[in-house]
PDB file of C-alpha atoms in Angstrom:
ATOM      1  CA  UNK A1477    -138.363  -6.449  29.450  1.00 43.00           C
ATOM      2  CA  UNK A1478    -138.336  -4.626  26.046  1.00 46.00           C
ATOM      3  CA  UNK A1479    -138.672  -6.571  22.978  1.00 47.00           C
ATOM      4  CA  UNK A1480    -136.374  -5.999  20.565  1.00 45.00           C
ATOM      5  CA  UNK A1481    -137.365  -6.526  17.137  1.00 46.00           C
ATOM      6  CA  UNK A1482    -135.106  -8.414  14.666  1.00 51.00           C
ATOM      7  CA  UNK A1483    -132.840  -6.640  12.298  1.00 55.00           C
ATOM      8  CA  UNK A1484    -133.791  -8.653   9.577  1.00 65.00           C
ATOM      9  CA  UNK A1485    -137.686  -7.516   9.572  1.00 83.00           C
ATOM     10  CA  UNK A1486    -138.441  -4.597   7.077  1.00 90.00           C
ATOM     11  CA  UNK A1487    -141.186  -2.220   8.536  1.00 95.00           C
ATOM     12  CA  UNK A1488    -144.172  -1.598   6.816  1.00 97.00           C
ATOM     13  CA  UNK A1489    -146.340   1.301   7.933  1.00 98.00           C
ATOM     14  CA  UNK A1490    -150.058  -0.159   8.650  1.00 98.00           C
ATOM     15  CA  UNK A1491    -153.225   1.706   7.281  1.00 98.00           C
ATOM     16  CA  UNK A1492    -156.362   0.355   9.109  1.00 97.00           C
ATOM     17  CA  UNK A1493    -158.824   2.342   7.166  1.00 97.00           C
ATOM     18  CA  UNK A1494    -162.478   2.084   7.202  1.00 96.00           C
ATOM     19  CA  UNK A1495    -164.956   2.388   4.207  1.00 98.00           C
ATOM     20  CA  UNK A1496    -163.195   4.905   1.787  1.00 98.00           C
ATOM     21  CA  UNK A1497    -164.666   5.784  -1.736  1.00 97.00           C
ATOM     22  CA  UNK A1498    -162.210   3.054  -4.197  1.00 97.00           C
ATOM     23  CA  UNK A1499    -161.019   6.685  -6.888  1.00 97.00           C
ATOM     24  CA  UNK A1500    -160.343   7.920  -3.070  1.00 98.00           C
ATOM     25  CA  UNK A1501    -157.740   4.735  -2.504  1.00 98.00           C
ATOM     26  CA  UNK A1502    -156.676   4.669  -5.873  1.00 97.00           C
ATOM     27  CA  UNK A1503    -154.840   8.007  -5.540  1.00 97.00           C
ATOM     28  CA  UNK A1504    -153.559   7.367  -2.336  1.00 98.00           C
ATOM     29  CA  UNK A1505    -152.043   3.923  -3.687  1.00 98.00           C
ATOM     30  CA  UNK A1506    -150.475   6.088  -7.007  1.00 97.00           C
ATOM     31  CA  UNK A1507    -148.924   8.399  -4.609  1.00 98.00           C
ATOM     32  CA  UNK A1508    -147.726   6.111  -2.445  1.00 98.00           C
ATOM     33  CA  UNK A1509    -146.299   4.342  -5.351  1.00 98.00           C
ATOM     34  CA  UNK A1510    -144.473   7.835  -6.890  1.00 98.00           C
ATOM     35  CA  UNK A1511    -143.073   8.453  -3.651  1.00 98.00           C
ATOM     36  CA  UNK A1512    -141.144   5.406  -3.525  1.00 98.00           C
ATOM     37  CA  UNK A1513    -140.144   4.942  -7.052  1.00 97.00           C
ATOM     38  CA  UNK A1514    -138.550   8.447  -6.713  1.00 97.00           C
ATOM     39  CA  UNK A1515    -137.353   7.106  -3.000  1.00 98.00           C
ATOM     40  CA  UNK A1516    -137.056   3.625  -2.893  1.00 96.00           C
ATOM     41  CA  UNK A1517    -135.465   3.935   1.281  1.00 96.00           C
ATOM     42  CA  UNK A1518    -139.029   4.490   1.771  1.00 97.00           C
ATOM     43  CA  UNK A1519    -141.146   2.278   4.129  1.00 97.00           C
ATOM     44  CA  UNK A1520    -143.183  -0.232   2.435  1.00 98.00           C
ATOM     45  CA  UNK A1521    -147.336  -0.076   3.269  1.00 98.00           C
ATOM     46  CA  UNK A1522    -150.388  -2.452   4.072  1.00 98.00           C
ATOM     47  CA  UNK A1523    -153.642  -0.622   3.363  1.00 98.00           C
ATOM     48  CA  UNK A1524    -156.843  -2.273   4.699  1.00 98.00           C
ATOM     49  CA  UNK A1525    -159.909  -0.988   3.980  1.00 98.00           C
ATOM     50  CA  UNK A1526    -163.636  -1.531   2.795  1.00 98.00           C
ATOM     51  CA  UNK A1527    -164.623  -0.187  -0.175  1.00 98.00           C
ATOM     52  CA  UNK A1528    -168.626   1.268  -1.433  1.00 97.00           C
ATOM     53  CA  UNK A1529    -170.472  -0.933  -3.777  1.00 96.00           C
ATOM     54  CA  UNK A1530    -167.609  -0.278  -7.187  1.00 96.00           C
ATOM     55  CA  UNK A1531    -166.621  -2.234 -10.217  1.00 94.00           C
ATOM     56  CA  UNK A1532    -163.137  -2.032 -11.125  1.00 93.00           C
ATOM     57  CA  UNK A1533    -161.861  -3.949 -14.608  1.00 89.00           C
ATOM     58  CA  UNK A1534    -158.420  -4.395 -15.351  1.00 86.00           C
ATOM     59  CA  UNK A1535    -156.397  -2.400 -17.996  1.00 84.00           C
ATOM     60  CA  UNK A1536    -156.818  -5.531 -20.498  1.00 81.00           C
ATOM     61  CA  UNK A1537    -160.393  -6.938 -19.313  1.00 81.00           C
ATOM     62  CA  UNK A1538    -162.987  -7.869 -21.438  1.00 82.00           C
ATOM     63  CA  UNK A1539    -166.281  -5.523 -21.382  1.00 80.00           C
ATOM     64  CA  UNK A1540    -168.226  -8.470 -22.361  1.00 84.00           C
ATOM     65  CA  UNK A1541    -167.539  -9.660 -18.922  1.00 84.00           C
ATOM     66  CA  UNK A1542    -170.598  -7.315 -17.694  1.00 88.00           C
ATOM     67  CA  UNK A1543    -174.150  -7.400 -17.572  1.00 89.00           C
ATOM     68  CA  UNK A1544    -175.180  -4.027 -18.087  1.00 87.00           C
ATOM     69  CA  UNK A1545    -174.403  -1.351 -20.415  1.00 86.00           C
ATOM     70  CA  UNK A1546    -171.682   0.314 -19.425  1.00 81.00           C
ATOM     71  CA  UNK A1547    -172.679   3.722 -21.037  1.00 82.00           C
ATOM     72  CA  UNK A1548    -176.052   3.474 -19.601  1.00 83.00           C
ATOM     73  CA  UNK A1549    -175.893   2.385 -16.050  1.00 86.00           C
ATOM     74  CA  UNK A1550    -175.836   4.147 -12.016  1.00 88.00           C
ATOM     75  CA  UNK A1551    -173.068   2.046 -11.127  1.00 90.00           C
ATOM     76  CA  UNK A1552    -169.717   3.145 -10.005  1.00 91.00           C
ATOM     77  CA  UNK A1553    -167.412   1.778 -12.430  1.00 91.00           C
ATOM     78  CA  UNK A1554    -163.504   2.086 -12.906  1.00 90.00           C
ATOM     79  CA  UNK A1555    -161.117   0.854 -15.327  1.00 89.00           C
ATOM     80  CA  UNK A1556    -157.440   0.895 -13.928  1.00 91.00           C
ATOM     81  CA  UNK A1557    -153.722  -0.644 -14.045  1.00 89.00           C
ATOM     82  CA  UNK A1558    -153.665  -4.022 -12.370  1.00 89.00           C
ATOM     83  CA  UNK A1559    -153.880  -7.170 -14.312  1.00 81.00           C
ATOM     84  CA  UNK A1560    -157.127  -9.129 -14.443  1.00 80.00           C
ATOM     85  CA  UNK A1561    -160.575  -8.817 -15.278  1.00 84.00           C
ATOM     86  CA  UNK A1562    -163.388  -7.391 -13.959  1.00 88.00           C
ATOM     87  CA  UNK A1563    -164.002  -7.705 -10.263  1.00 91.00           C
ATOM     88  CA  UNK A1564    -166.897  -5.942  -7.657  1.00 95.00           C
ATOM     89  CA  UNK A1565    -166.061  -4.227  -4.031  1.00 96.00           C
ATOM     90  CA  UNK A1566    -168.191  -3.424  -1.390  1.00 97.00           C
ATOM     91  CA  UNK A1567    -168.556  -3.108   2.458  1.00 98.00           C
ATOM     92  CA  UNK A1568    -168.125  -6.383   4.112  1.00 98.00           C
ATOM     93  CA  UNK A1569    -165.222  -7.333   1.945  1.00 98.00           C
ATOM     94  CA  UNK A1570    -161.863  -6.831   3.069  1.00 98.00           C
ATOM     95  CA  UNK A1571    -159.318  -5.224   1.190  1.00 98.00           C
ATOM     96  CA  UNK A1572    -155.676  -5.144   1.118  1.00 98.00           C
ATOM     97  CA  UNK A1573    -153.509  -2.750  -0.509  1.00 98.00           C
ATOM     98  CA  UNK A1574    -149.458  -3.410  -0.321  1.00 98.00           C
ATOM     99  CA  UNK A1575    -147.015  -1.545  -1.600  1.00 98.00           C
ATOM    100  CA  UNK A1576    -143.736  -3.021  -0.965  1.00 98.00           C
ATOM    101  CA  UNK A1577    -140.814  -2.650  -3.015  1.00 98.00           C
ATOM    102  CA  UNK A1578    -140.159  -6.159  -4.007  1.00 98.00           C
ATOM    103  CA  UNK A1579    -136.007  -5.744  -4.389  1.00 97.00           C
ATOM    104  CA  UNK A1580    -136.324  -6.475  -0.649  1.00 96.00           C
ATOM    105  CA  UNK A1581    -138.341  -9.918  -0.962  1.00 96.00           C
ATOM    106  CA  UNK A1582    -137.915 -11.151  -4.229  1.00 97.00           C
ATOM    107  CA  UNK A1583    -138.105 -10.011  -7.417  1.00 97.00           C
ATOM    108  CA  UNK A1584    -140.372 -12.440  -9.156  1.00 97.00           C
ATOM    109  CA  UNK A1585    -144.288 -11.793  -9.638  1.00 97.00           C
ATOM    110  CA  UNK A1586    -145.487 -15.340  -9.550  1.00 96.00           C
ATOM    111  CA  UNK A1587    -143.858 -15.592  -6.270  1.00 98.00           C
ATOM    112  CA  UNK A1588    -145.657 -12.532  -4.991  1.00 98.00           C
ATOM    113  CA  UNK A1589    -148.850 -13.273  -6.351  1.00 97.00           C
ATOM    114  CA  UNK A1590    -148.550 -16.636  -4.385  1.00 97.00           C
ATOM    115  CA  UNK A1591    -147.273 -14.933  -1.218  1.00 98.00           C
ATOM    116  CA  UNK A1592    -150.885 -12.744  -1.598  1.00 98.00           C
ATOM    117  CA  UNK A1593    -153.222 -16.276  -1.519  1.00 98.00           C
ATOM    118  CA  UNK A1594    -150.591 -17.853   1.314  1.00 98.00           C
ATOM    119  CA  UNK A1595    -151.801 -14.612   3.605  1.00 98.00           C
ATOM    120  CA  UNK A1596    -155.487 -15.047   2.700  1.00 98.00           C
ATOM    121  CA  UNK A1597    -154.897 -19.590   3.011  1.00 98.00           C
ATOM    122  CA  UNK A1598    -153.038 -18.731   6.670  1.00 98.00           C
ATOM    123  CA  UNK A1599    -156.055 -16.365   7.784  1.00 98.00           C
ATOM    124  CA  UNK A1600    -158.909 -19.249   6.564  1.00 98.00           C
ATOM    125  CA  UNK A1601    -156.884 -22.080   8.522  1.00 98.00           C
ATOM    126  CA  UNK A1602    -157.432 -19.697  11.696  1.00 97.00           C
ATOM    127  CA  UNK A1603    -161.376 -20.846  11.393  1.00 97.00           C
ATOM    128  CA  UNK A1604    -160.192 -24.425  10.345  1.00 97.00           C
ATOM    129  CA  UNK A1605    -161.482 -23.956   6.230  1.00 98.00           C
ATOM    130  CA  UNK A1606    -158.669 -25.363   3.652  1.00 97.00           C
ATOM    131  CA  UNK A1607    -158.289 -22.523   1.131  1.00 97.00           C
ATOM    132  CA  UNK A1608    -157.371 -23.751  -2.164  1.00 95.00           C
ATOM    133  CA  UNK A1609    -155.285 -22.391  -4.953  1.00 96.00           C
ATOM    134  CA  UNK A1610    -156.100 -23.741  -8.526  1.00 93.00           C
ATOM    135  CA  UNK A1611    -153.679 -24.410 -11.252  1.00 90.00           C
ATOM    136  CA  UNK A1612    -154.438 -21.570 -13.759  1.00 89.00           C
ATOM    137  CA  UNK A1613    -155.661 -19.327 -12.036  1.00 90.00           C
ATOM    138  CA  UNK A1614    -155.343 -16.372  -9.195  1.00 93.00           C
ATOM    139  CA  UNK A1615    -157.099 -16.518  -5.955  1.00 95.00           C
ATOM    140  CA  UNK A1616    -158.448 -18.265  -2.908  1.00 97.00           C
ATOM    141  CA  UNK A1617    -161.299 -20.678  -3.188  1.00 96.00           C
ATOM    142  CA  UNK A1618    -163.071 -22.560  -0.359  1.00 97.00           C
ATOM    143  CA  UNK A1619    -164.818 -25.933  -1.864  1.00 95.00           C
ATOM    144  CA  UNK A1620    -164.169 -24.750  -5.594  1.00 92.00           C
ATOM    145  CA  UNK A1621    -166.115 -21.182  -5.154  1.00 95.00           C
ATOM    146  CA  UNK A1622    -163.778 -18.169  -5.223  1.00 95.00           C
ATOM    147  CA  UNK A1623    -163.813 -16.195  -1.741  1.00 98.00           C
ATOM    148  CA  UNK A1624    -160.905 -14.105  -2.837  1.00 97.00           C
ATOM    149  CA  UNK A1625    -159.726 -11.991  -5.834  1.00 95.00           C
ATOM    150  CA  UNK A1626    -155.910 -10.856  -6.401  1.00 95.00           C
ATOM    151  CA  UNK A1627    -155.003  -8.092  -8.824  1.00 93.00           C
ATOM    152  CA  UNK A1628    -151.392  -6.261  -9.033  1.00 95.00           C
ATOM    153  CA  UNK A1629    -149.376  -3.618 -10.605  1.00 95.00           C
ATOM    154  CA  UNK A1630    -146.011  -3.537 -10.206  1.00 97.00           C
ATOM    155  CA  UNK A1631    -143.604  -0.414 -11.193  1.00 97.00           C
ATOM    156  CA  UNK A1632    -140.172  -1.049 -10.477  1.00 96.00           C
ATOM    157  CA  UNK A1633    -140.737  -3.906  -8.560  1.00 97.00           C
ATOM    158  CA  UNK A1634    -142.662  -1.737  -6.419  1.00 98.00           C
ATOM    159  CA  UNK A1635    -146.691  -3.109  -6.008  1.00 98.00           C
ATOM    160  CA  UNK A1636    -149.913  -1.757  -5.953  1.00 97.00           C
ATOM    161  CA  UNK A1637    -153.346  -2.561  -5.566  1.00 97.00           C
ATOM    162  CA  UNK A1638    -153.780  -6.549  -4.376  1.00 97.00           C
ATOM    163  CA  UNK A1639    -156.457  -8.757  -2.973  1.00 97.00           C
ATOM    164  CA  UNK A1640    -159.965  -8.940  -1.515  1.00 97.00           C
ATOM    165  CA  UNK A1641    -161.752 -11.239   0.691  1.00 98.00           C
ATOM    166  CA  UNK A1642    -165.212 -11.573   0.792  1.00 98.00           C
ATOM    167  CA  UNK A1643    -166.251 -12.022   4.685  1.00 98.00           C
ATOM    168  CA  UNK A1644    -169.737 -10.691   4.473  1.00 98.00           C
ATOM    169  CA  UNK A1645    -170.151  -8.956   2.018  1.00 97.00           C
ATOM    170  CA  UNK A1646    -174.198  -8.496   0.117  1.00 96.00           C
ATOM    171  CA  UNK A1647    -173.100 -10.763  -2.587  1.00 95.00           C
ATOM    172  CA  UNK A1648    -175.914  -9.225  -5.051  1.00 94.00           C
ATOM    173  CA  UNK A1649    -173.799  -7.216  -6.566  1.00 93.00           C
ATOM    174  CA  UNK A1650    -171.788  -9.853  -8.379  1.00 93.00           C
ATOM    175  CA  UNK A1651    -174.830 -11.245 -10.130  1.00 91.00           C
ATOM    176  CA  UNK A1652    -174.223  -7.925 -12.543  1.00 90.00           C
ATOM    177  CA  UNK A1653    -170.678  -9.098 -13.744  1.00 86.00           C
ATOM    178  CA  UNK A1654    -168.890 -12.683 -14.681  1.00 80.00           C
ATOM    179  CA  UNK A1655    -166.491 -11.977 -11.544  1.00 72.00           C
ATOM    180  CA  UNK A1656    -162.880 -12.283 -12.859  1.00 70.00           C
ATOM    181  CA  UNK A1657    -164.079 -13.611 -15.656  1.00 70.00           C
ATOM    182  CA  UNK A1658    -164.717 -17.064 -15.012  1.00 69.00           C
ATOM    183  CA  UNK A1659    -168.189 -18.080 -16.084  1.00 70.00           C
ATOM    184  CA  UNK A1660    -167.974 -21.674 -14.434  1.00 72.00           C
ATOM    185  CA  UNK A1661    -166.770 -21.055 -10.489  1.00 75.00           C
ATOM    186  CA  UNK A1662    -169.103 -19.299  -8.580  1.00 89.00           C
ATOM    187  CA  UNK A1663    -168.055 -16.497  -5.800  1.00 95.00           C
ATOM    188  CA  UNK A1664    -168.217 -16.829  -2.374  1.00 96.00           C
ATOM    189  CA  UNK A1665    -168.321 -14.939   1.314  1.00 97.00           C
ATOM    190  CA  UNK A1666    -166.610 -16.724   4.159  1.00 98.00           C
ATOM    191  CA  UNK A1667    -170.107 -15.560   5.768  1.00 98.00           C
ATOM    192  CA  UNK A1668    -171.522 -19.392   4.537  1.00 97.00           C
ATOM    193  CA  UNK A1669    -169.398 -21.074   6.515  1.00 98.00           C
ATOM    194  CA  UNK A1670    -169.053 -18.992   9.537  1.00 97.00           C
ATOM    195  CA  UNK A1671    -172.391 -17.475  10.072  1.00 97.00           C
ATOM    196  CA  UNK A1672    -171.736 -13.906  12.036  1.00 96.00           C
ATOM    197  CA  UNK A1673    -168.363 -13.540  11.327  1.00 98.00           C
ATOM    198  CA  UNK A1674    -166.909  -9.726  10.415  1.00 97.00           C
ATOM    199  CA  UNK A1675    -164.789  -7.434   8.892  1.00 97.00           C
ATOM    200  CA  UNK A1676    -163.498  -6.275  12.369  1.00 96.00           C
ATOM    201  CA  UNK A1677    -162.340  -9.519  13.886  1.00 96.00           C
ATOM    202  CA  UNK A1678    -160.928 -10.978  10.149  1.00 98.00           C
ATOM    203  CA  UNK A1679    -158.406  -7.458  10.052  1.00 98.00           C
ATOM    204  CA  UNK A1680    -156.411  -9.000  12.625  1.00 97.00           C
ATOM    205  CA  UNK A1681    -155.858 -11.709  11.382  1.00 98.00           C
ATOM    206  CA  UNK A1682    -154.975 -10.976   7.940  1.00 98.00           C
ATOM    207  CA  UNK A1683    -152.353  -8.309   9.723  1.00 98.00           C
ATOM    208  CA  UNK A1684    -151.232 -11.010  11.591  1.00 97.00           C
ATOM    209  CA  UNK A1685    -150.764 -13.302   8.246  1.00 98.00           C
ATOM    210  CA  UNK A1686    -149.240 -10.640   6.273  1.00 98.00           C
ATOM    211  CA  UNK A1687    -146.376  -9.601   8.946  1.00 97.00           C
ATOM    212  CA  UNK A1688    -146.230 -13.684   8.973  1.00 97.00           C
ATOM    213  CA  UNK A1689    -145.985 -14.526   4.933  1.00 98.00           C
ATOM    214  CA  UNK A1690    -143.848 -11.707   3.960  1.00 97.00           C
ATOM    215  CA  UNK A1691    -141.834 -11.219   7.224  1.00 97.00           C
ATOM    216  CA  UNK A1692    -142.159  -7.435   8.175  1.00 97.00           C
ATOM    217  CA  UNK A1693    -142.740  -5.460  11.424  1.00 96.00           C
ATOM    218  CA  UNK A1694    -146.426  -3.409  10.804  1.00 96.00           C
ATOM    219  CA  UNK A1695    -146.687  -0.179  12.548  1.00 96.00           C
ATOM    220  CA  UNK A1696    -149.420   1.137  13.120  1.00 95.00           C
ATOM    221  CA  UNK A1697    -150.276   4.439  11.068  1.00 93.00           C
ATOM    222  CA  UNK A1698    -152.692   6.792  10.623  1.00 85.00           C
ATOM    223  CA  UNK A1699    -153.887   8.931   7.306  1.00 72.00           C
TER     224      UNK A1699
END
């Protein structure tokens, strides 16, 4: 019996990546993004990927946010587009990279933003934790401590950059920063609550979520 998939899902070309430098993704995503504000017919995208140890602040965050000089340091460190503060990657965190042209959801970036923590929420309730949202702010958070970050652009309603999830992530790396900013909610992997638990097994589900939430078809693509 073939399966016929319904007219009404848009496709979105999948891009299971492993761990790629972040200045590596970054061009990718600002291509990606050119291409389909010059062609907006153009399939949207799902990038998942793992990222080595980088800080990345947002084009209006607050250097006072990090502990170290930023002049005078080895770290990899990026300032770019998206809206928030600063925020640290690193293998064992998941990372999701959309770029969807929103004319064909809905044009409204609190809606999206919310659509982003109800993919992360639906892949937690698949190991039976209650992911939170709190008033104010942007994010996942399991018992009040923050287990995911979400940061956008969005260029003619057409997105990039987007969330991360920490599933096991060394979680050293965040002592160096005040992670998004808030001073008074601590960060979290999902690795305290499910000791073992990895990046591999957690991709499927969060593809799974996405084609859920925002109603697409993924194909799988290579880069």
């Amino acid at each position: 019996m073939i399966r016929s998939i319904r007219p009404s899902l848009n496709r979105c070309l999948l891009y299971n990546q492993g761990l790629m430098p972040y200045i590596d993704a970054h061009v990718w995503q600002r291509s990606l993004l050119a291409e389909r504000i010059q062609d907006p017919s153009l399939d949207d995208v799902l990038i998942l990927l793992e990222h080595p140890p980088v800080y990345t602040l947002g084009q209006g965050a607050t250097p006072e946010f990090l502990k170290f000089d930023l002049d005078n340091s080895n770290f990899d460190v990026h300032r770019v587009e998206r809206g928030g503060e600063v925020t640290y990657h690193c293998p064992g965190q998941l990372v999701g990279y959309p770029i969807l042209n929103l004319q064909r959801y809905r044009k409204d970036l609190h809606w999206y933003l919310r659509q982003l923590e109800e993919v992360i929420i639906r892949v937690l309730a698949v190991y039976g934790l209650a992911g939170d949202r709190l008033t104010g702010f942007t994010g996942v958070w399991l018992e009040n401590r923050k287990v995911a970050a979400i940061g956008i652009k969005v260029s003619r309603w057409i997105t990039m950059h987007g969330f991360a999830l920490n599933v096991c992530p060394d979680m050293t790396g965040f002592q160096h920063i005040v992670p998004c900013g808030i001073a008074d909610k601590p960060v979290a992997s999902l690795a305290e609550w499910i000791p073992g638990i990895t990046c591999e097994e957690v991709r499927s589900h969060i593809v799974q979520s996405f084609a859920d939430v925002f109603g697409v078809d993924l194909v799988d693509s290579t880069h």
